[in-house]
Amino acid sequence: MRIKAFLLPTALALALSGTPVVAHAAPPTARPTDAVDLDVLFVSAHPDDEAGSLATLGQWKEKYGAKAGVVTITRGEGGGNAVGLEEGPPLGIIREREERTAIGKAGVENLYNLDRVDFWYTASAPLSEQIWGHDETLGQIVRVIRQTRPEILMTMNPSPTPGNHGNHQQAARFAAEAFHAAADPRAFPEQLTREGLTPFRAAKLLRTGGTGTSTAGPRCASSFVPTVPTDQVFGVWEGTRAADGRTWAEIEVDARREYVTQGWASTAAAPTDPAAIRCDFYTLVDSRVPYDPSDTSPEAILRGSVLPPAAGGLPRGTEFQLTADRFDLAPGQRVTVTAHVRAPRNRALTAPRIALRLPEGWTATGSGALRGAVPAGKERTATFTVTVPAGAGTNAQHLLGASLTTGQGAGRTDRAVRVVADVRGTLEPLPEVGLFRSWAGDSGYPQLDTLIKPVLTIGSGKSRTVRIDLRNHGTTTQSGTVALGLPAGFTADAATKSYTGLAPGATGAVTFTVTNSDAGLPTANEGGDGGDYGFTITTTSGTGSTVETGALEIVPTSVVPRAGQNHAVDGVAGPGEYPGEELDLSRIWEGQATTPQDASATGRIA
């Protein structure tokens, strides 16, 4: 987590229950007695970002009384307008009204606009952070959390996956940082000393969506299979009927149609066949409380925080989580795992005992017995040393699990770790990917690295350097080789490259020159597997070899030449005016084209 400074503006315009309220710094003895008490807070970048979760928030409110709120970092004034000429701030006012009306259909009454600027479309989270301001925006979100005290934080995908808006990425990163910062009395201390707020420990943090497959229909939650087996993904079926007889899928469509400036007024009707209605999926990013990953009920996310746990579970308000001193482990290595138990504020936990659940062949030392009862509101810990078997497979994530039994009930939790080779060779990251990985590691969420597929672009018929990054996770200096397994149509300047003297904990690299030797291969919008041409990276060391994957995307390239004499921008190419090659634009087409005459085009630039 990154907290750079804690001096923030003391006034924050909030929208509470549809009415704009200005929250000024209070005297040290004051308390925000008029603040709403939320159960769920959704942190987003723009109006409409929460639209895909309204079926979930609505049925949670109606069935379980869970009160939700939405933080919108901008008013969306930088977006398009499908129905009018308003743009900039006037458009933002319209989009705020659309959002209030839409979320109201799901029973969500509390909207918090942070009024950061919504600028042009970008795929860059760092640019979003720069424009919005890191400390100022994070402080505003922390303030809302400390005022409204939601047990559950929900947000978007924080990673630079293809097509993910940079504003969405940064909003999610702020939410993840705020999950920790709101609980830390050292973060934004003026909110405590001058505004009368207190630290607040939210129970769970989740992101929207899940990476994997499932079937639609009432079994969509139980049929979900995550791509990464350690992902904890929960589903909420939209086919449940509301009190008025409609499905929540129908209500969500009705709400989505309110976002008319985004062109959603004509959103297709929800399916009427229950077997065709989907789930809203949410992936657990962090949890301070025990949870049951096998629970596929619509209220699974709420259990242990907003709702009491299932029968026999620990009292609501009990915290139980695991931490590990590192994420990446080599075969034969040891990792220190700590179990944290915090009793509810109003009752002690008697006879507490912790038992680890480990992958087959893994071992642990350490006692799971906590000395005496855990007093109300206090934390106790138990520490274990876990050893990875020497023959463990590499390039795989595993869950380290723990169960807590007490005189008041029992619960379980998990922690993901990754087994890697002594020397791991991975494809160089794109700049945004490298920044994301650094953020994820620094913020305590290294498991989010699996959201990113390692990929580089290469010009059609061209060559480029491909760097393979090396890290020695072992305990001895290593030397070895790296080989690329390229698909047909690609060649490298060498079959293998060598590295020597890579010290424990050190990093290094080898670099290949890779050529797209078959210029006839389709480019990324038509060729490969989803646009990608996959390849393997085989890294050897003194302890063996391991294989990881990467991908190349073929893209068209051209050199923009300097314009010739007497040029004019008039749509006519005069002699020598456009000396570069003619570009074929025929495949840049949206919709159905029946003949080349319908869809073909060429162009020149200079």
Coordinates of C-alpha atoms in Angstrom, one line a residue:
M1 CA 0.0 0.0 0.0
R2 CA 1.2 3.4 -0.9
I3 CA 0.4 6.4 1.3
K4 CA 2.4 9.4 0.2
A5 CA 1.0 12.2 2.4
F6 CA -1.9 12.8 4.7
L7 CA -2.7 16.6 4.3
L8 CA -6.0 16.8 2.5
P9 CA -8.7 19.4 1.9
T10 CA -11.0 19.4 4.9
A11 CA -14.2 19.9 2.9
L12 CA -15.7 17.2 0.7
A13 CA -18.9 17.5 -1.3
L14 CA -20.9 14.3 -0.7
A15 CA -24.2 13.2 -2.1
L16 CA -26.2 11.5 0.7
S17 CA -29.5 9.8 -0.2
G18 CA -29.8 12.0 -3.3
T19 CA -29.3 15.3 -1.5
P20 CA -25.9 17.1 -1.9
V21 CA -24.3 17.7 1.5
V22 CA -21.0 19.4 2.2
A23 CA -19.1 17.7 5.0
H24 CA -16.8 20.2 6.7
A25 CA -14.0 19.5 9.1
A26 CA -15.6 19.0 12.5
P27 CA -14.1 20.0 15.9
P28 CA -12.1 17.2 17.5
T29 CA -14.9 16.3 19.9
A30 CA -17.6 16.0 17.2
R31 CA -18.9 12.7 15.7
P32 CA -20.6 12.2 12.3
T33 CA -23.8 11.2 13.9
D34 CA -25.8 11.9 10.7
A35 CA -23.7 9.7 8.4
V36 CA -25.5 6.7 6.9
D37 CA -24.5 3.2 8.0
L38 CA -23.8 1.2 4.9
D39 CA -23.4 -2.6 4.4
V40 CA -21.9 -2.5 0.9
L41 CA -19.9 0.2 -0.9
F42 CA -19.2 0.0 -4.6
V43 CA -16.2 2.1 -5.7
S44 CA -16.2 3.1 -9.4
A45 CA -14.9 5.7 -11.9
H46 CA -17.9 6.9 -13.8
P47 CA -21.7 6.9 -13.6
D48 CA -22.9 3.6 -15.0
D49 CA -19.9 1.5 -13.9
E50 CA -22.1 -0.1 -11.2
A51 CA -24.8 -1.0 -13.7
G52 CA -23.8 -4.6 -14.0
S53 CA -24.2 -5.1 -10.2
L54 CA -27.6 -3.6 -9.7
A55 CA -29.3 -7.0 -9.8
T56 CA -27.1 -8.1 -7.0
L57 CA -27.3 -4.9 -4.9
G58 CA -31.1 -4.8 -5.4
Q59 CA -31.8 -8.4 -4.2
W60 CA -29.5 -8.0 -1.3
K61 CA -31.4 -4.9 -0.2
E62 CA -34.8 -6.5 -0.6
K63 CA -34.1 -10.0 0.8
Y64 CA -31.5 -9.2 3.5
G65 CA -31.8 -5.5 4.2
A66 CA -28.3 -4.8 3.0
K67 CA -27.9 -1.1 2.4
A68 CA -25.5 -0.2 -0.5
G69 CA -23.8 3.0 -1.6
V70 CA -21.8 3.9 -4.7
V71 CA -18.7 6.1 -4.9
T72 CA -18.2 7.6 -8.3
I73 CA -14.9 9.3 -8.7
T74 CA -16.0 11.4 -11.7
R75 CA -19.4 12.5 -13.0
G76 CA -18.6 11.1 -16.5
E77 CA -18.4 14.5 -18.2
G78 CA -15.6 13.3 -20.5
G79 CA -17.7 10.6 -22.1
G80 CA -19.9 10.6 -25.1
N81 CA -23.5 11.9 -25.4
A82 CA -25.8 9.7 -27.6
V83 CA -28.9 11.9 -27.2
G84 CA -27.8 15.6 -27.1
L85 CA -25.2 18.2 -27.6
E86 CA -24.2 18.6 -23.9
E87 CA -20.6 17.9 -23.1
G88 CA -18.2 18.7 -20.3
P89 CA -19.8 19.7 -16.9
P90 CA -23.4 20.0 -18.3
L91 CA -23.1 16.4 -19.5
G92 CA -21.8 15.4 -16.0
I93 CA -24.9 16.8 -14.4
I94 CA -27.1 14.8 -16.7
R95 CA -25.1 11.6 -16.1
E96 CA -25.3 12.1 -12.4
R97 CA -29.1 12.3 -12.7
E98 CA -29.2 9.2 -14.8
E99 CA -27.1 7.3 -12.3
R100 CA -29.3 8.4 -9.3
T101 CA -32.4 7.2 -11.1
A102 CA -30.9 3.9 -12.2
I103 CA -29.4 2.9 -8.9
G104 CA -32.7 3.9 -7.2
K105 CA -34.4 1.2 -9.1
A106 CA -32.3 -1.3 -7.2
G107 CA -32.9 0.4 -3.8
V108 CA -29.6 2.1 -3.7
E109 CA -30.0 5.6 -2.2
N110 CA -26.5 6.7 -1.4
L111 CA -24.3 8.2 -4.1
Y112 CA -20.9 9.9 -3.4
N113 CA -19.5 12.0 -6.3
L114 CA -15.8 12.9 -5.7
D115 CA -15.7 15.4 -8.5
R116 CA -12.4 14.4 -10.0
V117 CA -12.1 15.3 -13.6
D118 CA -13.3 12.8 -16.3
F119 CA -10.9 13.4 -19.2
W120 CA -10.5 11.7 -22.6
Y121 CA -10.6 7.9 -22.9
T122 CA -7.3 6.3 -21.8
A123 CA -6.1 2.8 -21.1
S124 CA -3.6 4.2 -18.6
A125 CA -4.1 3.8 -14.9
P126 CA -1.0 5.9 -14.1
L127 CA -2.3 8.8 -16.2
S128 CA -5.6 8.6 -14.3
E129 CA -3.8 8.7 -11.0
Q130 CA -1.7 11.7 -12.2
I131 CA -4.8 13.6 -13.3
W132 CA -6.9 12.8 -10.2
G133 CA -4.1 13.0 -7.6
H134 CA -3.3 10.0 -5.6
D135 CA -3.4 11.2 -2.0
E136 CA -6.4 13.5 -2.5
T137 CA -8.6 10.9 -4.1
L138 CA -7.6 8.1 -1.9
G139 CA -8.2 10.3 1.1
Q140 CA -11.7 11.1 -0.1
I141 CA -12.6 7.4 -0.5
V142 CA -11.1 6.6 2.9
R143 CA -13.2 9.4 4.4
V144 CA -16.4 7.9 2.9
I145 CA -15.5 4.5 4.2
R146 CA -14.8 5.8 7.7
Q147 CA -18.1 7.8 7.7
T148 CA -20.4 5.1 6.3
R149 CA -18.6 2.0 7.7
P150 CA -19.5 -0.6 5.0
E151 CA -18.6 -4.3 5.8
I152 CA -18.1 -5.1 2.1
L153 CA -16.1 -3.1 -0.5
M154 CA -16.8 -3.9 -4.2
T155 CA -14.9 -2.5 -7.1
M156 CA -13.8 -3.1 -10.7
N157 CA -10.8 -4.9 -12.3
P158 CA -7.6 -3.2 -11.4
S159 CA -5.4 -4.7 -14.1
P160 CA -4.5 -3.5 -17.6
T161 CA -6.3 -6.3 -19.4
P162 CA -7.2 -5.6 -23.0
G163 CA -10.1 -3.1 -23.2
N164 CA -10.1 -2.2 -19.5
H165 CA -10.5 1.6 -19.2
G166 CA -7.6 3.2 -17.3
N167 CA -10.0 5.1 -15.1
H168 CA -11.6 1.8 -14.1
Q169 CA -8.2 0.3 -13.3
Q170 CA -7.3 3.2 -11.1
A171 CA -10.6 3.4 -9.3
A172 CA -10.2 -0.3 -8.4
R173 CA -6.6 0.3 -7.2
F174 CA -7.9 3.2 -5.0
A175 CA -10.5 0.8 -3.5
A176 CA -7.9 -1.8 -2.8
E177 CA -5.6 0.7 -1.1
A178 CA -8.5 2.2 0.8
F179 CA -9.4 -1.3 2.2
H180 CA -6.2 -1.1 4.2
A181 CA -5.9 2.6 4.7
A182 CA -9.3 3.1 6.2
A183 CA -8.3 0.6 9.0
D184 CA -4.9 2.2 9.6
P185 CA -4.9 5.0 12.2
R186 CA -1.6 6.3 10.6
A187 CA -3.4 6.9 7.3
F188 CA -4.9 10.4 6.9
P189 CA -4.8 11.1 10.7
E190 CA -6.4 14.5 10.3
Q191 CA -9.7 12.6 9.6
L192 CA -9.4 11.2 13.1
T193 CA -8.1 14.2 15.1
R194 CA -10.0 17.0 13.3
E195 CA -13.1 15.4 11.9
G196 CA -13.9 13.0 14.7
L197 CA -13.7 9.9 12.5
T198 CA -12.3 6.5 13.6
P199 CA -10.5 3.8 11.7
F200 CA -12.8 1.2 10.1
R201 CA -11.9 -2.4 9.2
A202 CA -14.1 -3.5 6.3
A203 CA -14.6 -7.3 6.2
K204 CA -14.2 -8.1 2.5
L205 CA -12.9 -6.7 -0.8
L206 CA -14.2 -8.1 -4.1
R207 CA -13.8 -7.2 -7.7
T208 CA -16.5 -7.6 -10.3
G209 CA -16.3 -10.5 -12.7
G210 CA -14.6 -13.8 -12.6
T211 CA -12.0 -15.4 -14.9
G212 CA -13.4 -18.8 -15.9
T213 CA -16.4 -20.5 -17.3
S214 CA -19.9 -21.3 -16.2
T215 CA -23.4 -22.1 -17.5
A216 CA -26.3 -19.7 -17.4
G217 CA -29.4 -20.5 -15.4
P218 CA -30.1 -21.2 -11.7
R219 CA -26.9 -23.2 -11.3
C220 CA -24.6 -20.5 -12.7
A221 CA -23.0 -19.9 -9.3
S222 CA -22.2 -23.6 -8.5
S223 CA -21.1 -24.4 -12.1
F224 CA -18.4 -21.7 -12.3
V225 CA -14.9 -23.1 -12.9
P226 CA -12.1 -20.6 -12.4
T227 CA -9.2 -20.5 -14.8
V228 CA -6.9 -20.0 -11.8
P229 CA -7.9 -22.7 -9.3
T230 CA -7.1 -20.6 -6.3
D231 CA -9.5 -17.8 -7.3
Q232 CA -12.5 -17.6 -4.9
V233 CA -15.4 -16.6 -7.2
F234 CA -19.0 -16.1 -5.9
G235 CA -22.1 -15.8 -8.1
V236 CA -25.4 -14.1 -7.6
W237 CA -28.1 -15.3 -10.0
E238 CA -30.1 -12.5 -11.7
G239 CA -33.1 -14.8 -12.2
T240 CA -34.4 -14.4 -8.6
R241 CA -37.8 -12.7 -8.6
A242 CA -38.3 -9.5 -6.7
A243 CA -41.4 -8.6 -4.7
D244 CA -43.1 -7.1 -7.7
G245 CA -42.8 -10.4 -9.6
R246 CA -40.1 -9.3 -12.0
T247 CA -36.7 -11.0 -12.1
W248 CA -33.8 -8.9 -11.0
A249 CA -32.4 -9.3 -14.5
E250 CA -35.5 -7.4 -15.8
I251 CA -35.1 -4.7 -13.1
E252 CA -31.4 -4.3 -14.0
V253 CA -32.3 -3.8 -17.7
D254 CA -34.9 -1.3 -16.7
A255 CA -32.2 0.5 -14.7
R256 CA -29.6 0.3 -17.5
R257 CA -32.0 2.1 -19.9
E258 CA -31.8 5.1 -17.7
Y259 CA -28.2 5.7 -18.9
V260 CA -29.5 7.3 -22.1
T261 CA -26.5 9.5 -22.8
Q262 CA -24.4 6.3 -23.1
G263 CA -26.8 4.9 -25.7
W264 CA -28.3 2.3 -23.4
A265 CA -31.9 3.4 -23.7
S266 CA -32.4 0.6 -26.2
T267 CA -30.8 -2.1 -24.1
A268 CA -32.2 -5.5 -25.1
A269 CA -34.9 -7.1 -22.8
A270 CA -33.7 -9.5 -20.2
P271 CA -34.2 -13.2 -21.0
T272 CA -37.5 -14.7 -19.9
D273 CA -36.2 -18.3 -19.9
P274 CA -34.6 -18.9 -16.5
A275 CA -32.0 -21.2 -18.1
A276 CA -30.7 -18.2 -20.1
I277 CA -30.3 -15.8 -17.2
R278 CA -26.8 -15.3 -16.0
C279 CA -25.0 -14.7 -12.7
D280 CA -23.2 -11.6 -11.5
F281 CA -19.8 -12.9 -10.5
Y282 CA -17.4 -11.4 -7.9
T283 CA -13.9 -12.5 -7.2
L284 CA -12.6 -12.2 -3.6
V285 CA -9.5 -10.1 -3.4
D286 CA -9.1 -9.8 0.4
S287 CA -11.0 -10.9 3.5
R288 CA -10.5 -10.2 7.1
V289 CA -13.3 -12.6 8.1
P290 CA -13.7 -16.4 7.6
Y291 CA -15.7 -17.5 4.6
D292 CA -16.9 -20.7 2.9
P293 CA -15.8 -21.0 -0.7
S294 CA -18.2 -23.9 -1.3
D295 CA -21.2 -21.6 -0.4
T296 CA -23.0 -20.9 -3.7
S297 CA -26.0 -19.1 -2.2
P298 CA -26.9 -15.5 -3.2
E299 CA -26.0 -14.4 0.3
A300 CA -22.6 -16.1 0.4
I301 CA -20.6 -12.9 0.1
L302 CA -22.7 -11.4 3.0
R303 CA -22.1 -14.2 5.4
G304 CA -19.8 -13.5 8.3
S305 CA -20.0 -9.8 7.8
V306 CA -23.4 -8.3 6.9
L307 CA -25.2 -11.5 7.8
P308 CA -24.4 -14.1 10.5
P309 CA -22.4 -17.1 9.4
A310 CA -24.1 -20.4 8.7
A311 CA -25.0 -22.6 11.6
G312 CA -22.0 -23.5 13.7
G313 CA -20.0 -20.6 12.3
L314 CA -17.9 -18.1 14.3
P315 CA -19.8 -15.1 15.8
R316 CA -20.3 -12.2 13.4
G317 CA -17.5 -9.7 13.7
T318 CA -14.8 -12.4 14.2
E319 CA -11.8 -11.8 12.1
F320 CA -9.7 -14.8 10.9
Q321 CA -7.1 -14.5 8.1
L322 CA -3.7 -15.8 7.0
T323 CA -0.6 -13.8 6.0
A324 CA 2.6 -15.2 4.4
D325 CA 6.0 -13.6 4.4
R326 CA 6.2 -14.0 0.6
F327 CA 4.2 -15.1 -2.4
D328 CA 6.6 -16.8 -4.7
L329 CA 8.3 -20.0 -3.3
A330 CA 10.7 -22.4 -4.9
P331 CA 10.5 -26.2 -4.3
G332 CA 12.1 -27.1 -1.0
Q333 CA 11.7 -23.6 0.4
R334 CA 10.0 -22.6 3.6
V335 CA 7.5 -19.8 4.2
T336 CA 6.3 -18.3 7.5
V337 CA 2.5 -18.3 7.7
T338 CA 0.7 -16.4 10.4
A339 CA -2.9 -16.9 11.4
H340 CA -4.6 -13.8 12.8
V341 CA -7.6 -14.1 15.1
R342 CA -9.5 -11.1 16.3
A343 CA -12.5 -11.5 18.6
P344 CA -15.7 -9.5 18.1
R345 CA -15.9 -6.2 20.0
N346 CA -18.6 -7.5 22.3
R347 CA -17.5 -11.1 23.2
A348 CA -14.4 -13.2 23.7
L349 CA -13.5 -16.4 21.9
T350 CA -12.8 -19.3 24.2
A351 CA -10.6 -22.4 23.6
P352 CA -9.3 -21.1 20.2
R353 CA -7.3 -23.6 18.1
I354 CA -6.0 -23.4 14.5
A355 CA -5.4 -26.2 12.2
L356 CA -3.7 -25.8 8.8
R357 CA -4.9 -27.4 5.5
L358 CA -2.0 -27.8 3.1
P359 CA -1.6 -29.2 -0.5
E360 CA -0.6 -32.8 -0.6
G361 CA 3.1 -33.4 0.4
W362 CA 3.5 -30.0 2.1
T363 CA 4.4 -30.0 5.7
A364 CA 4.3 -27.5 8.6
T365 CA 5.7 -27.0 12.1
G366 CA 4.2 -24.8 14.8
S367 CA 1.4 -25.0 17.3
G368 CA -2.1 -23.9 16.4
A369 CA -3.1 -23.5 20.1
L370 CA -3.6 -19.9 21.2
R371 CA -2.8 -19.2 24.8
G372 CA -6.1 -18.8 26.6
A373 CA -9.2 -17.0 25.3
V374 CA -9.1 -14.2 22.8
P375 CA -10.5 -11.1 24.7
A376 CA -13.3 -9.1 23.1
G377 CA -11.9 -6.8 20.4
K378 CA -8.3 -8.1 20.8
E379 CA -6.1 -10.0 18.3
R380 CA -4.0 -13.1 18.9
T381 CA -1.7 -14.8 16.3
A382 CA -0.2 -18.3 15.7
T383 CA 2.8 -18.8 13.5
F384 CA 3.7 -21.8 11.3
T385 CA 6.6 -22.7 9.1
V386 CA 5.4 -24.4 6.0
T387 CA 7.7 -26.3 3.7
V388 CA 7.2 -26.9 0.0
P389 CA 8.2 -30.4 -1.1
A390 CA 11.4 -30.6 -3.1
G391 CA 9.6 -32.2 -6.0
A392 CA 6.7 -29.8 -6.2
G393 CA 5.6 -28.7 -9.7
T394 CA 6.3 -25.2 -10.6
N395 CA 4.4 -22.3 -12.3
A396 CA 1.3 -23.1 -10.2
Q397 CA -0.7 -21.3 -7.4
H398 CA -1.8 -23.2 -4.3
L399 CA -4.1 -22.3 -1.4
L400 CA -2.8 -22.6 2.2
G401 CA -5.9 -23.0 4.3
A402 CA -6.6 -22.8 8.0
S403 CA -9.6 -23.7 10.2
L404 CA -10.3 -22.0 13.5
T405 CA -12.4 -23.8 16.2
T406 CA -13.6 -22.1 19.4
G407 CA -16.2 -22.5 22.0
Q408 CA -18.4 -20.2 20.0
G409 CA -18.1 -21.8 16.6
A410 CA -15.8 -22.6 13.8
G411 CA -14.6 -21.0 10.5
R412 CA -12.0 -21.3 7.7
T413 CA -9.9 -19.1 5.6
D414 CA -7.2 -19.4 2.8
R415 CA -4.1 -17.7 1.4
A416 CA -2.7 -18.1 -2.1
V417 CA 1.0 -18.7 -2.8
R418 CA 2.8 -19.5 -6.0
V419 CA 5.4 -22.2 -6.6
V420 CA 8.0 -21.1 -9.1
A421 CA 11.2 -22.6 -10.4
D422 CA 14.5 -21.7 -8.7
V423 CA 15.2 -19.6 -11.8
R424 CA 12.1 -18.2 -13.4
G425 CA 12.1 -16.9 -16.9
T426 CA 9.1 -14.7 -17.9
L427 CA 8.3 -12.5 -20.9
E428 CA 9.2 -8.8 -20.4
P429 CA 6.1 -6.9 -19.4
L430 CA 4.6 -4.0 -21.3
P431 CA 5.2 -0.8 -19.3
E432 CA 1.6 -0.7 -17.9
V433 CA 1.8 -4.3 -16.9
G434 CA 5.1 -3.8 -15.1
L435 CA 3.6 -0.9 -13.2
F436 CA 0.6 -3.0 -12.3
R437 CA 2.7 -5.8 -11.0
S438 CA 4.7 -3.5 -8.8
W439 CA 1.5 -1.9 -7.5
A440 CA 0.0 -5.4 -6.8
G441 CA 3.0 -6.6 -4.9
D442 CA 3.5 -3.4 -2.9
S443 CA -0.2 -3.3 -2.0
G444 CA -0.4 -6.9 -0.8
Y445 CA -2.2 -8.4 -3.7
P446 CA 0.5 -10.3 -5.7
Q447 CA -2.1 -13.0 -6.7
L448 CA -3.6 -10.4 -9.1
D449 CA -0.7 -11.0 -11.4
T450 CA -2.6 -13.9 -12.9
L451 CA -5.1 -11.4 -14.4
I452 CA -2.5 -10.4 -17.0
K453 CA -1.5 -12.5 -20.0
P454 CA 2.2 -11.9 -21.0
V455 CA 2.1 -10.5 -24.6
L456 CA 4.1 -8.3 -26.9
T457 CA 3.4 -6.9 -30.4
I458 CA 5.5 -7.5 -33.5
G459 CA 5.2 -5.8 -36.9
S460 CA 3.9 -7.9 -39.8
G461 CA 7.0 -9.3 -41.5
K462 CA 9.2 -7.4 -39.1
S463 CA 11.7 -8.2 -36.3
R464 CA 11.8 -7.0 -32.7
T465 CA 13.8 -7.7 -29.5
V466 CA 12.1 -10.0 -27.0
R467 CA 13.6 -9.9 -23.5
I468 CA 13.2 -12.8 -21.1
D469 CA 13.4 -11.6 -17.5
L470 CA 15.1 -13.9 -15.0
R471 CA 14.8 -14.1 -11.2
N472 CA 16.6 -16.5 -8.9
H473 CA 14.2 -17.6 -6.2
G474 CA 16.6 -20.2 -4.9
T475 CA 19.4 -20.1 -2.3
T476 CA 22.4 -20.8 -4.5
T477 CA 24.0 -19.0 -7.5
Q478 CA 22.7 -20.4 -10.8
S479 CA 23.7 -20.6 -14.5
G480 CA 21.7 -22.0 -17.3
T481 CA 19.9 -21.4 -20.6
V482 CA 16.7 -20.0 -22.0
A483 CA 14.9 -21.3 -25.1
L484 CA 11.9 -20.0 -27.0
G485 CA 9.4 -22.4 -28.6
L486 CA 8.0 -20.2 -31.4
P487 CA 5.0 -21.1 -33.6
A488 CA 5.2 -21.6 -37.3
G489 CA 5.9 -18.3 -39.1
F490 CA 8.3 -17.0 -36.5
T491 CA 12.1 -17.4 -36.1
A492 CA 14.7 -16.3 -33.5
D493 CA 18.3 -15.3 -33.9
A494 CA 19.4 -18.3 -31.7
A495 CA 17.8 -21.5 -30.4
T496 CA 19.0 -20.8 -26.8
K497 CA 20.6 -18.0 -24.9
S498 CA 22.8 -18.5 -21.8
Y499 CA 23.0 -16.8 -18.4
T500 CA 25.7 -17.2 -15.7
G501 CA 26.3 -16.2 -12.1
L502 CA 22.7 -15.3 -11.2
A503 CA 22.9 -14.8 -7.4
P504 CA 20.1 -15.8 -5.0
G505 CA 17.4 -13.1 -5.1
A506 CA 19.0 -11.4 -8.1
T507 CA 17.4 -10.6 -11.4
G508 CA 18.8 -10.8 -14.9
A509 CA 17.7 -11.1 -18.6
V510 CA 18.5 -12.6 -21.9
T511 CA 17.4 -11.0 -25.2
F512 CA 16.4 -12.6 -28.5
T513 CA 15.7 -11.0 -31.9
V514 CA 12.4 -12.5 -33.1
T515 CA 11.2 -12.2 -36.7
N516 CA 7.7 -12.7 -38.2
S517 CA 9.1 -14.7 -41.1
D518 CA 5.8 -15.3 -42.7
A519 CA 4.4 -11.9 -43.5
G520 CA 1.2 -13.6 -44.8
L521 CA 0.0 -14.6 -41.3
P522 CA -3.1 -12.7 -40.3
T523 CA -2.7 -9.7 -37.9
A524 CA -4.1 -9.6 -34.4
N525 CA -7.7 -8.7 -35.4
E526 CA -8.0 -11.9 -37.5
G527 CA -5.2 -14.4 -36.7
G528 CA -3.8 -16.5 -33.9
D529 CA -5.7 -17.7 -30.9
G530 CA -7.8 -14.6 -30.0
G531 CA -5.3 -12.5 -31.8
D532 CA -2.3 -14.1 -30.1
Y533 CA 0.4 -16.4 -31.4
G534 CA 1.5 -18.3 -28.3
F535 CA 5.0 -19.5 -27.6
T536 CA 6.9 -21.2 -24.7
I537 CA 9.8 -20.1 -22.6
T538 CA 12.0 -22.9 -21.2
T539 CA 14.4 -21.9 -18.5
T540 CA 17.0 -24.3 -17.2
S541 CA 19.1 -24.1 -14.1
G542 CA 21.2 -26.4 -11.9
T543 CA 18.0 -27.6 -10.3
G544 CA 16.1 -28.5 -13.5
S545 CA 13.9 -26.7 -16.0
T546 CA 10.6 -25.1 -16.2
V547 CA 8.2 -23.9 -18.9
E548 CA 6.2 -20.7 -19.0
T549 CA 4.2 -19.1 -21.8
G550 CA 4.0 -15.9 -23.7
A551 CA 2.4 -14.6 -26.8
L552 CA 3.0 -12.3 -29.8
E553 CA 0.4 -10.2 -31.6
I554 CA 1.1 -9.3 -35.2
V555 CA 0.2 -5.7 -36.0
P556 CA 0.5 -3.8 -39.3
T557 CA 3.2 -1.2 -39.4
S558 CA 4.2 1.7 -41.6
V559 CA 6.7 4.5 -41.6
V560 CA 5.1 8.0 -41.8
P561 CA 7.2 10.0 -44.4
R562 CA 7.7 13.7 -44.6
A563 CA 5.2 15.3 -47.0
G564 CA 6.4 16.4 -50.4
Q565 CA 6.4 19.8 -52.1
N566 CA 3.2 22.0 -52.4
H567 CA 1.1 19.7 -50.2
A568 CA -2.5 20.6 -49.1
V569 CA -5.0 18.8 -47.0
D570 CA -7.7 18.5 -49.7
G571 CA -8.3 14.8 -50.1
V572 CA -6.3 14.6 -53.3
A573 CA -2.9 13.0 -53.5
G574 CA -0.8 15.2 -55.9
P575 CA 2.4 13.9 -57.5
G576 CA 5.0 13.3 -54.8
E577 CA 2.8 14.7 -52.1
Y578 CA 2.4 11.4 -50.2
P579 CA 5.6 9.5 -50.9
G580 CA 4.8 6.7 -48.4
E581 CA 3.2 3.3 -49.1
E582 CA -0.5 3.0 -49.7
L583 CA -2.3 1.6 -46.6
D584 CA -5.0 -1.1 -46.9
L585 CA -7.7 -0.2 -44.5
S586 CA -10.2 -2.8 -45.7
R587 CA -10.2 -4.9 -42.5
I588 CA -10.8 -1.9 -40.2
W589 CA -14.6 -2.3 -40.4
E590 CA -17.4 -2.6 -37.9
G591 CA -20.5 -4.5 -38.8
Q592 CA -21.3 -6.9 -41.6
A593 CA -19.8 -6.3 -45.1
T594 CA -21.1 -8.3 -48.0
T595 CA -18.6 -7.5 -50.7
P596 CA -15.1 -6.0 -51.0
Q597 CA -16.7 -3.0 -52.6
D598 CA -18.8 -2.4 -49.5
A599 CA -15.8 -2.6 -47.1
S600 CA -12.6 -1.9 -49.0
A601 CA -10.6 1.3 -48.5
T602 CA -7.0 2.6 -48.9
G603 CA -5.3 5.6 -47.5
R604 CA -2.0 7.5 -47.4
I605 CA -0.5 9.6 -44.7
A606 CA 2.5 11.9 -44.6

